[in-house]
Tab-separated table of C-alpha atoms in Angstrom:
chain	number	residue	atom	x	y	z
A	1	MET	CA	98.501	140.764	79.819
A	2	VAL	CA	96.478	140.276	82.956
A	3	VAL	CA	96.550	142.884	85.716
A	4	ILE	CA	95.304	141.988	89.175
A	5	LYS	CA	94.921	144.842	91.644
A	6	GLU	CA	94.600	144.693	95.388
A	7	GLN	CA	93.729	147.832	97.288
A	8	ARG	CA	92.888	148.782	100.866
A	9	PRO	CA	91.535	152.303	101.332
A	10	LYS	CA	91.519	154.174	104.594
A	11	GLY	CA	89.884	152.381	107.477
A	12	GLY	CA	91.294	149.011	106.519
A	13	ARG	CA	88.341	147.849	104.376
A	14	ARG	CA	88.790	146.220	101.004
A	15	ALA	CA	87.869	148.001	97.829
A	16	PRO	CA	84.885	146.589	95.925
A	17	GLU	CA	85.770	143.314	94.250
A	18	ASP	CA	84.755	141.820	90.935
A	19	PRO	CA	81.665	139.664	91.575
A	20	ASN	CA	82.864	137.161	88.944
A	21	ALA	CA	86.277	136.735	90.550
A	22	PRO	CA	86.894	133.304	92.050
A	23	GLU	CA	86.710	132.956	95.825
A	24	ASP	CA	89.953	133.091	97.817
A	25	PRO	CA	89.787	130.476	100.604
A	26	ASN	CA	92.231	132.490	102.706
A	27	ALA	CA	90.179	135.677	102.621
A	28	PRO	CA	88.452	136.751	105.838
A	29	GLU	CA	84.736	136.040	106.057
A	30	ASP	CA	82.155	138.751	106.471
A	31	PRO	CA	79.510	137.378	108.850
A	32	ASN	CA	76.897	139.800	107.506
A	33	ALA	CA	77.438	138.960	103.849
A	34	PRO	CA	75.111	136.503	102.143
A	35	GLU	CA	76.980	133.263	101.511
A	36	ASP	CA	74.905	131.835	98.688
A	37	PRO	CA	72.254	133.996	97.027
A	38	ASN	CA	70.777	130.897	95.369
A	39	ALA	CA	69.921	129.107	98.634
A	40	PRO	CA	66.169	128.317	98.633
A	41	GLU	CA	65.603	129.458	102.268
A	42	GLY	CA	62.700	127.071	102.742
A	43	GLY	CA	60.516	124.891	100.566
A	44	TRP	CA	61.960	121.395	100.419
A	45	GLY	CA	64.671	122.679	102.752
A	46	TRP	CA	62.309	122.165	105.693
A	47	MET	CA	61.928	118.508	104.676
A	48	VAL	CA	65.717	118.294	104.682
A	49	VAL	CA	65.681	119.786	108.191
A	50	ALA	CA	63.133	117.116	109.187
A	51	GLY	CA	65.392	114.416	107.754
A	52	CYS	CA	68.394	115.778	109.658
A	53	PHE	CA	66.253	116.000	112.809
A	54	LEU	CA	65.351	112.296	112.558
A	55	ALA	CA	68.952	111.417	111.697
A	56	THR	CA	70.280	113.079	114.855
A	57	ILE	CA	67.751	111.080	116.886
A	58	CYS	CA	69.028	107.859	115.331
A	59	ILE	CA	72.700	108.817	115.685
A	60	ARG	CA	73.417	111.129	118.613
A	61	ALA	CA	70.507	110.098	120.852
A	62	VAL	CA	71.270	106.397	120.388
A	63	THR	CA	74.963	107.059	121.062
A	64	ARG	CA	74.083	108.835	124.311
A	65	CYS	CA	71.760	105.993	125.317
A	66	VAL	CA	74.627	103.532	124.971
A	67	SER	CA	75.681	104.864	128.397
A	68	MET	CA	72.487	103.250	129.728
A	69	PHE	CA	74.122	99.876	129.008
A	70	PHE	CA	77.273	100.787	130.978
A	71	VAL	CA	76.298	99.075	134.229
A	72	GLU	CA	74.808	96.090	132.339
A	73	PHE	CA	78.011	95.509	130.372
A	74	GLN	CA	80.143	95.959	133.481
A	75	THR	CA	78.070	93.460	135.481
A	76	HIS	CA	77.653	90.849	132.721
A	77	PHE	CA	81.287	90.755	131.607
A	78	GLU	CA	82.709	91.541	135.082
A	79	LYS	CA	84.997	94.335	133.881
A	80	ASP	CA	86.197	97.536	135.571
A	81	TYR	CA	85.158	101.109	134.716
A	82	SER	CA	88.069	101.829	132.395
A	83	THR	CA	87.668	98.673	130.275
A	84	THR	CA	83.912	99.093	129.918
A	85	ALA	CA	84.218	102.795	129.068
A	86	TRP	CA	86.112	101.892	125.893
A	87	ILE	CA	82.836	100.737	124.321
A	88	HIS	CA	81.246	104.184	124.443
A	89	SER	CA	84.474	105.963	123.575
A	90	LEU	CA	84.996	103.750	120.510
A	91	ILE	CA	81.549	104.396	119.054
A	92	ASP	CA	81.950	108.149	119.611
A	93	SER	CA	85.523	108.344	118.345
A	94	THR	CA	84.860	106.174	115.281
A	95	THR	CA	81.901	108.388	114.384
A	96	MET	CA	84.131	111.457	114.531
A	97	LEU	CA	87.378	110.036	113.140
A	98	CYS	CA	85.589	108.703	110.061
A	99	ALA	CA	83.655	111.948	109.518
A	100	PRO	CA	86.036	113.005	106.668
A	101	LEU	CA	85.132	109.742	104.928
A	102	GLY	CA	81.465	110.697	105.228
A	103	SER	CA	82.122	114.157	103.786
A	104	PHE	CA	84.263	112.667	100.985
A	105	LEU	CA	81.528	110.229	99.950
A	106	GLY	CA	78.915	112.968	100.340
A	107	ASN	CA	80.842	115.150	97.873
A	108	ARG	CA	81.579	112.341	95.417
A	109	LEU	CA	78.287	110.425	95.524
A	110	SER	CA	75.510	112.399	97.214
A	111	CYS	CA	74.370	113.159	100.740
A	112	ARG	CA	71.295	111.001	100.151
A	113	ALA	CA	73.210	107.861	99.139
A	114	THR	CA	75.828	108.279	101.878
A	115	VAL	CA	73.256	108.664	104.673
A	116	MET	CA	71.373	105.578	103.517
A	117	LEU	CA	74.581	103.544	103.310
A	118	GLY	CA	75.491	104.615	106.846
A	119	GLY	CA	72.032	103.601	108.072
A	120	LEU	CA	72.443	100.049	106.787
A	121	LEU	CA	75.927	99.716	108.298
A	122	SER	CA	75.048	101.100	111.754
A	123	SER	CA	71.897	98.964	111.965
A	124	ALA	CA	73.925	95.845	111.173
A	125	GLY	CA	76.441	96.768	113.899
A	126	LEU	CA	73.769	97.080	116.588
A	127	VAL	CA	72.147	93.789	115.578
A	128	LEU	CA	75.531	92.040	115.729
A	129	SER	CA	76.169	93.574	119.169
A	130	SER	CA	73.116	91.798	120.567
A	131	PHE	CA	75.011	88.505	120.032
A	132	ALA	CA	78.199	89.705	121.771
A	133	SER	CA	80.082	87.156	123.863
A	134	SER	CA	82.811	89.462	125.179
A	135	VAL	CA	83.737	93.113	125.606
A	136	GLU	CA	86.196	92.776	122.726
A	137	PHE	CA	83.302	91.686	120.472
A	138	LEU	CA	81.450	94.874	121.454
A	139	TYR	CA	84.546	96.923	120.669
A	140	ILE	CA	84.272	95.777	117.031
A	141	SER	CA	80.517	95.488	116.497
A	142	LEU	CA	79.230	98.406	118.557
A	143	GLY	CA	82.340	100.588	118.596
A	144	VAL	CA	83.729	100.248	115.065
A	145	ILE	CA	80.937	99.002	112.767
A	146	THR	CA	78.106	101.043	114.288
A	147	GLY	CA	80.398	104.054	114.713
A	148	LEU	CA	81.453	103.873	111.046
A	149	GLY	CA	77.822	103.763	109.937
A	150	PHE	CA	77.024	106.790	112.097
A	151	ALA	CA	80.017	108.622	110.585
A	152	LEU	CA	78.773	108.081	107.036
A	153	SER	CA	75.327	109.413	107.959
A	154	TYR	CA	76.099	112.244	110.379
A	155	THR	CA	78.324	114.669	108.441
A	156	PRO	CA	76.376	114.682	105.122
A	157	ALA	CA	73.047	115.004	106.968
A	158	ILE	CA	74.258	118.119	108.784
A	159	ALA	CA	76.110	119.660	105.837
A	160	ILE	CA	73.153	119.575	103.431
A	161	VAL	CA	71.083	121.776	105.787
A	162	GLY	CA	73.645	124.571	105.380
A	163	LYS	CA	73.215	124.421	101.604
A	164	TYR	CA	69.479	125.081	101.821
A	165	PHE	CA	69.609	128.011	104.289
A	166	VAL	CA	71.603	131.214	104.747
A	167	GLU	CA	69.491	133.846	106.517
A	168	ARG	CA	67.803	131.286	108.793
A	169	LYS	CA	70.752	128.928	109.020
A	170	ALA	CA	71.140	129.000	112.816
A	171	LEU	CA	67.412	128.386	113.337
A	172	ALA	CA	67.422	125.529	110.806
A	173	TYR	CA	70.383	123.925	112.553
A	174	GLY	CA	68.783	124.507	115.940
A	175	ILE	CA	65.673	122.599	114.865
A	176	ALA	CA	67.627	119.860	113.079
A	177	LEU	CA	70.066	119.204	115.917
A	178	SER	CA	67.350	119.345	118.565
A	179	GLY	CA	66.657	115.768	117.527
A	180	SER	CA	69.552	114.773	119.749
A	181	GLY	CA	67.810	116.200	122.816
A	182	ILE	CA	64.320	114.991	121.920
A	183	GLY	CA	65.684	111.557	121.126
A	184	THR	CA	67.530	111.385	124.446
A	185	PHE	CA	64.403	112.471	126.311
A	186	LEU	CA	62.292	109.769	124.658
A	187	LEU	CA	64.834	106.984	124.292
A	188	ALA	CA	66.472	107.090	127.747
A	189	PRO	CA	63.431	105.762	129.682
A	190	ALA	CA	62.428	103.553	126.743
A	191	VAL	CA	65.876	101.913	126.631
A	192	GLN	CA	65.765	101.379	130.405
A	193	LEU	CA	62.397	99.607	130.050
A	194	LEU	CA	63.715	97.528	127.154
A	195	ILE	CA	66.699	96.444	129.252
A	196	GLU	CA	64.427	95.464	132.141
A	197	HIS	CA	61.976	93.493	129.971
A	198	TYR	CA	64.218	92.037	127.230
A	199	SER	CA	67.739	92.285	128.767
A	200	TRP	CA	70.501	94.290	127.146
A	201	ARG	CA	70.673	91.889	124.185
A	202	GLY	CA	67.023	92.412	123.262
A	203	ALA	CA	67.370	96.171	123.733
A	204	LEU	CA	70.308	96.332	121.297
A	205	LEU	CA	68.405	94.239	118.764
A	206	ILE	CA	65.424	96.625	118.897
A	207	LEU	CA	67.730	99.651	118.631
A	208	GLY	CA	69.236	98.088	115.506
A	209	GLY	CA	65.823	98.058	113.872
A	210	PHE	CA	65.165	101.611	115.019
A	211	VAL	CA	68.439	102.930	113.566
A	212	SER	CA	67.584	101.440	110.144
A	213	ASN	CA	65.245	104.443	109.796
A	214	LEU	CA	68.334	106.394	108.732
A	215	CYS	CA	67.578	105.059	105.249
A	216	VAL	CA	64.255	106.915	105.358
A	217	CYS	CA	66.019	110.065	106.570
A	218	GLY	CA	68.491	109.849	103.700
A	219	ALA	CA	65.662	109.564	101.174
A	220	LEU	CA	64.443	113.040	102.223
A	221	MET	CA	67.804	114.693	101.483
A	222	ARG	CA	67.327	115.720	97.879
A	223	PRO	CA	70.503	117.339	96.528
A	224	LEU	CA	70.415	120.881	95.182
A	225	LYS	CA	71.059	121.383	91.487
A	226	ASP	CA	74.026	123.582	90.624
A	227	THR	CA	72.623	126.703	88.949
A	228	GLU	CA	75.784	128.709	88.910
A	229	VAL	CA	78.716	128.023	86.596
A	230	LYS	CA	82.090	129.230	87.817
A	231	LYS	CA	83.878	131.334	85.248
A	232	LEU	CA	87.495	132.370	84.871
A	233	VAL	CA	88.326	135.634	83.076
A	234	PHE	CA	91.444	135.345	80.970
A	235	ASN	CA	92.424	138.065	78.484
A	236	GLN	CA	88.766	139.241	78.501
A	237	GLU	CA	87.650	135.795	77.308
A	238	VAL	CA	85.297	133.574	79.313
A	239	VAL	CA	86.599	130.084	79.924
A	240	GLU	CA	84.043	127.684	81.416
A	241	PRO	CA	85.677	124.702	83.139
A	242	SER	CA	83.913	121.393	82.575
A	243	ILE	CA	84.323	117.781	83.605
A	244	ASN	CA	85.956	117.043	80.244
A	245	THR	CA	88.686	119.656	80.635
A	246	LYS	CA	91.930	117.960	79.658
A	247	LEU	CA	94.808	118.518	82.069
A	248	SER	CA	98.311	117.211	81.640
A	249	SER	CA	97.793	114.369	84.115
A	250	ARG	CA	95.361	112.877	86.614
A	251	CYS	CA	97.678	114.071	89.391
A	252	GLN	CA	97.070	117.700	88.447
A	253	ASN	CA	93.323	117.110	88.355
A	254	PHE	CA	93.444	115.518	91.818
A	255	CYS	CA	95.499	118.430	93.182
A	256	LEU	CA	92.992	120.938	91.840
A	257	LYS	CA	90.077	119.019	93.348
A	258	THR	CA	91.836	118.710	96.695
A	259	ARG	CA	92.613	122.423	96.657
A	260	GLU	CA	88.956	123.133	95.942
A	261	ASP	CA	87.673	120.874	98.744
A	262	PHE	CA	90.203	121.797	101.427
A	263	GLY	CA	91.235	125.344	100.560
A	264	PHE	CA	90.079	126.469	104.009
A	265	ILE	CA	92.412	124.235	105.991
A	266	TRP	CA	95.225	126.762	106.617
A	267	LYS	CA	93.062	129.755	107.425
A	268	PRO	CA	94.293	131.101	110.809
A	269	SER	CA	90.740	131.493	112.101
A	270	PHE	CA	89.934	127.867	111.245
A	271	LEU	CA	93.154	126.624	112.863
A	272	VAL	CA	92.314	128.384	116.133
A	273	LEU	CA	88.763	127.029	115.996
A	274	SER	CA	90.160	123.533	115.400
A	275	VAL	CA	92.406	123.650	118.468
A	276	SER	CA	89.473	124.819	120.595
A	277	PHE	CA	87.439	121.858	119.309
A	278	LEU	CA	90.067	119.463	120.682
A	279	PHE	CA	89.555	120.721	124.238
A	280	LEU	CA	85.795	120.933	123.737
A	281	ALA	CA	85.595	117.309	122.572
A	282	TYR	CA	87.490	116.057	125.605
A	283	GLY	CA	85.202	117.927	127.962
A	284	CYS	CA	81.855	116.947	126.451
A	285	SER	CA	82.306	113.162	126.368
A	286	SER	CA	82.937	112.087	129.969
A	287	PRO	CA	80.011	113.863	131.712
A	288	VAL	CA	77.442	112.177	129.457
A	289	VAL	CA	79.007	108.757	130.084
A	290	TYR	CA	79.314	109.135	133.864
A	291	LEU	CA	76.205	111.148	134.745
A	292	VAL	CA	74.038	108.035	135.248
A	293	PRO	CA	76.744	105.989	137.070
A	294	TYR	CA	77.436	108.979	139.345
A	295	ALA	CA	73.725	109.329	140.164
A	296	LEU	CA	73.553	105.611	140.991
A	297	SER	CA	76.637	105.923	143.218
A	298	VAL	CA	74.974	108.619	145.375
A	299	GLY	CA	71.821	106.563	145.936
A	300	VAL	CA	69.538	107.535	143.030
A	301	ASP	CA	67.590	104.532	141.696
A	302	HIS	CA	67.733	103.377	138.073
A	303	GLN	CA	64.492	104.970	136.892
A	304	HIS	CA	65.346	108.350	138.408
A	305	ALA	CA	68.865	108.136	136.955
A	306	ALA	CA	67.268	107.604	133.536
A	307	PHE	CA	65.075	110.625	134.315
A	308	LEU	CA	68.250	112.727	134.633
A	309	MET	CA	69.216	111.766	131.088
A	310	SER	CA	65.719	112.662	129.901
A	311	THR	CA	65.963	116.045	131.656
A	312	PHE	CA	69.341	116.573	130.034
A	313	GLY	CA	67.831	115.756	126.638
A	314	VAL	CA	64.699	117.907	126.804
A	315	SER	CA	66.584	120.960	128.049
A	316	GLY	CA	69.001	120.446	125.167
A	317	ILE	CA	66.046	120.872	122.805
A	318	VAL	CA	65.328	124.292	124.294
A	319	GLY	CA	68.994	125.225	123.992
A	320	ASN	CA	69.121	124.131	120.333
A	321	ILE	CA	66.120	126.161	119.249
A	322	THR	CA	66.456	129.271	121.448
A	323	PHE	CA	70.154	129.845	120.697
A	324	GLY	CA	69.501	129.143	117.012
A	325	TRP	CA	66.669	131.668	116.901
A	326	ILE	CA	68.553	134.296	118.924
A	327	THR	CA	71.755	134.145	116.861
A	328	ASP	CA	69.762	134.462	113.623
A	329	ARG	CA	68.656	137.997	114.574
A	330	LYS	CA	70.392	140.576	112.381
A	331	ARG	CA	71.762	142.533	115.315
A	332	LEU	CA	73.157	139.394	116.970
A	333	ARG	CA	74.366	137.527	113.908
A	334	LYS	CA	77.863	138.967	114.189
A	335	TYR	CA	77.997	137.835	117.839
A	336	ARG	CA	77.485	134.136	117.092
A	337	MET	CA	81.015	133.333	118.195
A	338	ALA	CA	80.482	135.161	121.489
A	339	CYS	CA	77.277	133.167	122.106
A	340	TYR	CA	79.163	129.966	121.330
A	341	MET	CA	81.934	130.855	123.803
A	342	LEU	CA	79.342	131.683	126.483
A	343	ALA	CA	77.622	128.314	125.989
A	344	ILE	CA	80.765	126.204	126.348
A	345	GLY	CA	81.989	128.294	129.302
A	346	MET	CA	78.731	127.692	131.171
A	347	GLU	CA	78.913	124.018	130.228
A	348	GLY	CA	82.297	123.783	131.928
A	349	LEU	CA	80.955	125.491	135.049
A	350	CYS	CA	78.094	122.972	135.252
A	351	CYS	CA	80.566	120.075	135.013
A	352	MET	CA	82.524	121.385	137.979
A	353	ILE	CA	79.376	121.725	140.114
A	354	ILE	CA	78.092	118.152	139.559
A	355	PRO	CA	80.379	116.431	142.161
A	356	PHE	CA	78.982	118.674	144.926
A	357	LEU	CA	75.392	117.478	144.389
A	358	HIS	CA	74.281	114.237	146.091
A	359	SER	CA	70.508	113.984	145.642
A	360	LEU	CA	67.947	113.866	142.858
A	361	PRO	CA	66.337	117.290	143.681
A	362	LEU	CA	69.747	118.916	143.202
A	363	LEU	CA	70.951	116.849	140.246
A	364	ALA	CA	67.749	117.329	138.210
A	365	PRO	CA	67.950	121.154	137.800
A	366	LEU	CA	71.694	120.938	137.216
A	367	SER	CA	71.086	118.339	134.495
A	368	ALA	CA	68.571	120.689	132.908
A	369	LEU	CA	71.045	123.607	132.935
A	370	TYR	CA	73.856	121.394	131.670
A	371	GLY	CA	71.649	120.062	128.862
A	372	TYR	CA	70.520	123.562	127.872
A	373	PHE	CA	74.031	124.833	127.210
A	374	ASP	CA	74.980	121.513	125.644
A	375	GLY	CA	72.174	121.960	123.107
A	376	ALA	CA	73.203	125.584	122.562
A	377	TYR	CA	76.807	124.923	121.580
A	378	VAL	CA	75.955	121.776	119.567
A	379	ALA	CA	73.587	123.825	117.388
A	380	LEU	CA	76.226	126.534	116.909
A	381	ILE	CA	79.145	124.268	115.907
A	382	PRO	CA	78.128	124.017	112.209
A	383	VAL	CA	77.071	127.679	112.241
A	384	VAL	CA	80.384	129.076	113.496
A	385	THR	CA	82.203	126.660	111.178
A	386	SER	CA	80.207	127.964	108.217
A	387	ASP	CA	80.862	131.563	109.296
A	388	THR	CA	84.583	130.773	109.405
A	389	VAL	CA	85.074	128.888	106.120
A	390	GLY	CA	81.948	129.754	104.098
A	391	SER	CA	79.152	127.493	102.890
A	392	THR	CA	81.195	126.387	99.852
A	393	TYR	CA	83.559	124.379	102.040
A	394	LEU	CA	81.028	123.412	104.723
A	395	THR	CA	80.823	119.679	103.952
A	396	SER	CA	84.600	119.217	103.967
A	397	ALA	CA	85.034	121.539	106.965
A	398	LEU	CA	82.499	119.618	109.058
A	399	GLY	CA	84.318	116.411	108.208
A	400	ALA	CA	87.555	117.950	109.503
A	401	VAL	CA	85.824	119.390	112.585
A	402	TYR	CA	84.244	116.099	113.607
A	403	PHE	CA	87.507	114.291	112.868
A	404	LEU	CA	89.149	116.518	115.477
A	405	HIS	CA	86.538	115.316	117.982
A	406	GLY	CA	87.613	111.719	117.427
A	407	ILE	CA	90.804	111.382	119.490
A	408	PRO	CA	89.414	113.196	122.586
A	409	TYR	CA	86.239	111.104	122.329
A	410	LEU	CA	88.390	107.985	122.272
A	411	LEU	CA	90.543	108.942	125.270
A	412	SER	CA	88.171	110.891	127.508
A	413	PRO	CA	85.910	108.113	128.912
A	414	PRO	CA	88.783	105.666	129.624
A	415	ILE	CA	90.784	108.423	131.334
A	416	GLY	CA	87.697	109.330	133.344
A	417	GLY	CA	87.207	105.660	134.244
A	418	TRP	CA	90.871	105.360	135.271
A	419	LEU	CA	90.446	108.391	137.551
A	420	VAL	CA	87.336	106.819	139.111
A	421	ASP	CA	89.145	103.499	139.648
A	422	HIS	CA	92.138	105.152	141.341
A	423	THR	CA	90.410	107.901	143.341
A	424	GLY	CA	87.161	106.124	144.189
A	425	THR	CA	85.106	109.236	143.311
A	426	TYR	CA	83.919	111.052	140.198
A	427	THR	CA	85.225	114.457	141.311
A	428	ALA	CA	88.458	114.433	139.298
A	429	THR	CA	86.655	113.219	136.169
A	430	PHE	CA	84.074	116.014	136.206
A	431	PHE	CA	86.654	118.661	137.157
A	432	LEU	CA	88.939	117.689	134.278
A	433	SER	CA	86.044	117.864	131.822
A	434	GLY	CA	84.985	121.279	133.154
A	435	ALA	CA	88.535	122.606	132.829
A	436	SER	CA	88.634	121.465	129.181
A	437	PHE	CA	85.445	123.396	128.442
A	438	MET	CA	86.861	126.506	130.107
A	439	LEU	CA	90.136	126.228	128.186
A	440	SER	CA	88.298	125.896	124.856
A	441	SER	CA	86.278	129.047	125.559
A	442	SER	CA	89.337	130.977	126.771
A	443	LEU	CA	91.302	130.081	123.644
A	444	LEU	CA	88.610	131.466	121.369
A	445	ALA	CA	88.272	134.589	123.513
A	446	ALA	CA	92.029	135.199	123.236
A	447	ALA	CA	91.872	134.739	119.445
A	448	VAL	CA	89.018	137.251	119.162
A	449	PHE	CA	90.976	139.752	121.248
A	450	VAL	CA	94.121	139.337	119.111
A	451	ARG	CA	92.065	139.737	115.928
A	452	TYR	CA	90.552	142.951	117.309
A	453	VAL	CA	94.005	144.350	118.142
A	454	LEU	CA	95.337	143.502	114.670
A	455	MET	CA	92.303	145.121	113.071
A	456	MET	CA	92.887	148.330	115.016
A	457	CYS	CA	96.560	148.344	113.997
A	458	GLU	CA	95.601	147.763	110.373
A	459	ARG	CA	93.201	150.696	110.427
A	460	THR	CA	95.934	152.894	111.841
A	461	ASN	CA	98.532	151.781	109.250
A	462	PRO	CA	96.723	150.491	106.125
A	463	PRO	CA	98.854	148.391	103.765
A	464	PRO	CA	100.038	149.947	100.477
A	465	VAL	CA	98.106	149.675	97.226
A	466	CYS	CA	99.404	146.692	95.244
A	467	GLU	CA	99.265	145.771	91.572
A	468	TRP	CA	100.054	142.389	90.007
A	469	VAL	CA	101.133	142.287	86.358
A	470	CYS	CA	101.196	138.923	84.551
A	471	GLU	CA	102.906	138.770	81.132
A	472	TRP	CA	103.487	135.951	78.667
A	473	VAL	CA	107.024	136.331	77.398
A	474	ASN	CA	108.828	133.724	75.260
A	475	GLY	CA	106.628	130.832	76.335
A	476	SER	CA	106.748	131.565	80.068
A	477	VAL	CA	104.678	133.537	82.534
A	478	THR	CA	106.316	136.534	84.200
A	479	VAL	CA	104.596	137.818	87.328
A	480	LYS	CA	105.550	141.231	88.721
A	481	ARG	CA	104.309	142.841	91.914
A	482	PHE	CA	104.261	146.643	92.153
A	483	GLU	CA	103.608	148.790	95.215
A	484	LEU	CA	102.140	152.224	94.655
A	485	SER	CA	103.293	154.935	97.040
A	486	LYS	CA	101.116	157.791	98.244
A	487	LYS	CA	102.791	160.005	95.642
A	488	GLY	CA	101.750	157.655	92.842
A	489	ARG	CA	105.169	156.103	92.198
A	490	LYS	CA	105.447	152.441	91.251
A	491	ARG	CA	108.073	150.185	92.794
A	492	CYS	CA	108.588	146.580	91.662
A	493	THR	CA	108.913	144.395	94.782
A	494	SER	CA	108.999	140.874	93.325
A	495	ILE	CA	109.395	139.008	90.035
A	496	CYS	CA	108.459	135.380	89.387
A	497	HIS	CA	109.007	133.339	86.183
A	498	LEU	CA	106.849	130.269	85.561
A	499	PRO	CA	106.516	127.897	82.565
A	500	PHE	CA	103.318	128.554	80.658
A	501	THR	CA	100.679	125.916	81.324
A	502	GLU	CA	96.933	126.041	81.742
A	503	LEU	CA	97.446	124.922	85.350
A	504	ASN	CA	99.728	127.895	86.114
A	505	TRP	CA	97.251	130.400	84.701
A	506	SER	CA	94.459	128.877	86.805
A	507	PHE	CA	96.516	129.185	89.969
A	508	LEU	CA	97.563	132.754	89.141
A	509	LEU	CA	93.961	133.822	88.753
A	510	LEU	CA	92.778	131.976	91.865
A	511	ASP	CA	95.695	132.811	94.163
A	512	PRO	CA	98.435	135.227	92.971
A	513	PRO	CA	101.935	134.395	94.275
A	514	HIS	CA	102.863	136.064	97.499
A	515	ARG	CA	105.933	138.127	98.171
């Protein structure tokens, strides 16, 4: 007989748990608890950070610099804003929509192999784009092929950093993701010079060679060896699951693996975070695409417009590193979500101010402020995701998170272009993006408030002490749930009969049936 007890003493805190008990994906996360005591916290981990840093230059910085080709594509193919904007939205949305594929291959193969494969594919897409004869050709070569290659490289490169660091995770991510800002700062003027000297075709060809360096980045991402064997306690006997464990069918094995990879998906905190990401993704795409065209429309020349992108990029570096360092402090670690909400709220405010500025001296400082908070929230996305689901599920969770960015990334630039075509100004586009940022921040703030209220109610009225009793009777499993009153009386509240299989016992130990 197996007895599983669940107890909440006064104050609403859980009683000490068995350290060998398997992790419940639906359990609330403690932001102050160490996620993986075996994380190296340095050593080769800093080389992994360097690899991720270079990967974000090749992926996110190059994606941002595609907006530098906006006017060139529009002029060469004689298309309107909305049609041309689909190129940038396709590369962004494909990168995000295919992120689960990147996480799947990263889990099944390795982060190293997946990043290198993505580097080859994205480089081939950019080289093919240099021979484009129509916008539709660019939709496939630049939007789909290059975007798919970026998807295979981006998620595994970010996820492996979280496996090497726990205490300094936010700082490690801040340094790694600052490559996006540094790359934008360096590549924006370089791409403009390449366009002027070699035309947009030559510039894309050179970028294709540059992006092939993702293969070098992938080579740095050495996977960690598993040093901990998960154990299940059954009738005081240790059962060690192995690859050769025989289940009744492949379907059961697949279900167990899927449950292991995506056990976080129905956590309420992750669902709220996911909805907020939808609004965030819509808001963050359009301003980057239309910042340079807007500057050109108010009389800023091409070189100074490229300077705005560089300012945006270098201030993003400061945001990446400073917010990463600040939120790693012990006293501030539990306020990471609040820092994240502050960053995206300020980002929305900056978006709404842009249409009121009509000169370079005004746009430059605003670009710096906008880039700073952009770098801040970008560095905190994997951190708050890890705090929500735990480092065990980080690779799969990041795939789901970036997948949620895909649809808004696809729709945001064309909708912004349609608004520009019909209103003749960029005001509505920037205002809509700013409102999306504000809504994302407000949603998370409301969720935090509701969680605080529920916690206070739980402390006032703690749930009863529960006891689960599992018995094997006549070839079947009988599960009984007892509630213990304050006077020590037991009351059976539910009974469940299940056929005895190894699969049922595994599920009972991992996740006892609910009432």
